[in-house]
XYZ file of C-alpha atoms in Angstrom:
153
model
C 55.814 24.866 -31.845
C 55.397 27.631 -33.670
C 51.453 27.650 -33.498
C 52.160 28.118 -29.450
C 54.550 31.359 -30.257
C 51.755 32.818 -32.572
C 48.871 32.024 -29.712
C 51.197 33.348 -27.059
C 51.409 36.739 -29.169
C 47.824 36.777 -29.934
C 47.016 36.800 -26.337
C 49.465 39.384 -25.013
C 48.746 41.403 -28.025
C 45.173 41.625 -26.948
C 46.210 42.422 -23.433
C 46.213 45.708 -23.387
C 42.249 46.568 -25.323
C 40.846 43.464 -22.392
C 43.140 46.365 -19.762
C 40.772 49.327 -21.372
C 37.166 46.879 -21.154
C 34.744 49.014 -19.101
C 34.392 47.374 -15.810
C 31.135 48.301 -13.644
C 32.027 47.631 -10.411
C 28.642 48.353 -9.227
C 26.984 45.768 -10.932
C 28.135 43.084 -8.727
C 26.485 44.939 -5.611
C 23.077 46.397 -7.560
C 22.508 42.665 -8.118
C 22.929 41.300 -4.553
C 21.210 44.779 -3.100
C 17.607 44.852 -5.142
C 16.754 41.912 -4.045
C 16.487 42.587 -0.379
C 14.539 44.165 2.190
C 14.650 47.702 2.265
C 17.055 48.253 -0.338
C 16.178 49.931 -3.685
C 18.347 49.608 -7.058
C 17.844 51.944 -9.295
C 19.239 52.483 -12.860
C 18.984 55.356 -15.533
C 20.243 56.089 -18.674
C 21.057 59.935 -19.802
C 18.232 59.912 -21.949
C 15.584 59.246 -19.119
C 17.559 61.509 -17.175
C 16.905 64.177 -20.018
C 13.573 64.087 -20.134
C 13.978 65.096 -16.585
C 15.404 67.738 -17.566
C 18.456 67.544 -16.004
C 21.446 67.467 -18.969
C 24.598 67.102 -17.034
C 27.131 65.392 -19.102
C 26.147 62.165 -17.329
C 25.675 58.468 -19.809
C 24.208 56.716 -16.952
C 23.959 57.324 -13.497
C 23.607 54.141 -10.795
C 22.055 54.323 -6.972
C 22.327 52.159 -4.295
C 19.455 51.847 -1.069
C 20.158 50.422 1.876
C 17.704 50.827 4.785
C 18.560 48.185 6.743
C 20.515 49.033 9.417
C 21.397 45.099 9.650
C 22.793 45.423 6.707
C 25.045 49.441 6.974
C 28.356 47.970 8.028
C 29.198 44.758 5.157
C 27.376 47.533 2.904
C 29.950 50.362 3.389
C 32.794 47.463 3.459
C 31.406 46.540 0.405
C 31.688 50.306 -1.118
C 34.998 50.891 0.503
C 36.200 47.646 -1.901
C 34.863 49.874 -4.788
C 36.084 53.376 -4.343
C 39.593 52.128 -3.654
C 40.158 52.266 -8.196
C 39.450 56.401 -7.493
C 40.998 58.843 -6.699
C 38.620 60.499 -3.056
C 37.854 64.427 -4.160
C 35.860 65.279 -1.014
C 34.608 64.106 2.376
C 32.938 65.268 4.929
C 31.608 63.491 8.401
C 28.852 65.676 10.923
C 26.954 64.216 13.680
C 27.353 60.727 12.399
C 27.035 60.714 8.605
C 30.041 60.711 5.940
C 29.196 61.384 2.436
C 32.600 61.364 -0.029
C 32.577 61.835 -3.424
C 35.915 59.584 -5.438
C 36.643 60.236 -9.297
C 37.904 58.333 -12.003
C 39.227 59.384 -15.139
C 40.306 57.042 -18.210
C 41.469 57.632 -21.032
C 40.839 56.190 -24.570
C 41.773 56.869 -27.963
C 38.627 57.150 -30.156
C 38.305 55.446 -32.867
C 38.889 57.387 -36.064
C 42.998 57.872 -34.303
C 42.066 61.466 -33.316
C 41.477 63.106 -30.413
C 41.950 60.688 -27.009
C 38.579 60.491 -25.736
C 38.031 61.359 -21.813
C 35.195 59.241 -19.689
C 34.542 60.545 -15.746
C 33.356 58.207 -13.446
C 32.554 59.923 -10.003
C 31.276 57.508 -6.751
C 29.469 59.479 -4.068
C 28.805 57.679 -0.829
C 26.636 58.611 2.224
C 26.659 56.620 5.209
C 25.873 55.885 8.526
C 24.059 53.796 10.963
C 20.928 53.426 9.805
C 20.933 54.521 6.210
C 23.649 54.031 2.810
C 23.555 55.812 -0.384
C 26.140 55.365 -3.674
C 25.699 56.925 -6.577
C 27.975 56.255 -9.492
C 28.512 58.793 -12.565
C 29.530 57.745 -16.100
C 30.052 60.260 -18.228
C 32.322 62.409 -20.549
C 31.725 65.725 -19.670
C 29.573 65.640 -16.421
C 29.120 68.818 -14.503
C 29.547 68.025 -11.052
C 26.930 70.870 -9.414
C 24.064 70.100 -11.610
C 24.564 66.263 -11.502
C 24.544 66.241 -7.478
C 21.483 68.551 -7.429
C 19.546 66.183 -9.255
C 20.960 63.574 -5.770
C 20.556 66.403 -3.568
C 23.539 66.806 -2.497
């Protein structure tokens, strides 16, 4: 019986750590759409972005582009589900196109017990009847104006 109590206590102690574990909300969509016709996926590391002359504080960037009108409704629904974990910063509707920018900031304790570390994530969605694009930016000090110039917004 004492071992069961210790086991339960150990699990309860590990729950906060598990909750802080990084979850990639676009990974299932990247896996899904990377093998479909008229769909593209791109993942860029910070090193690649720096080699391209972009130093926007982005650790990595993920892009999904769907150019198949038959998939747009499903893609929109999946992105809206992902966006539920983010705060809406901006939404623009114009001529049948919708652009939304979402943000979430996660706070972590630093490894040395000193300052807390923030990680920013931006989810940028651009959708119309014929095309859908989702961009996820992850970093510590993202300069959104520089990062959005990279993707043409």
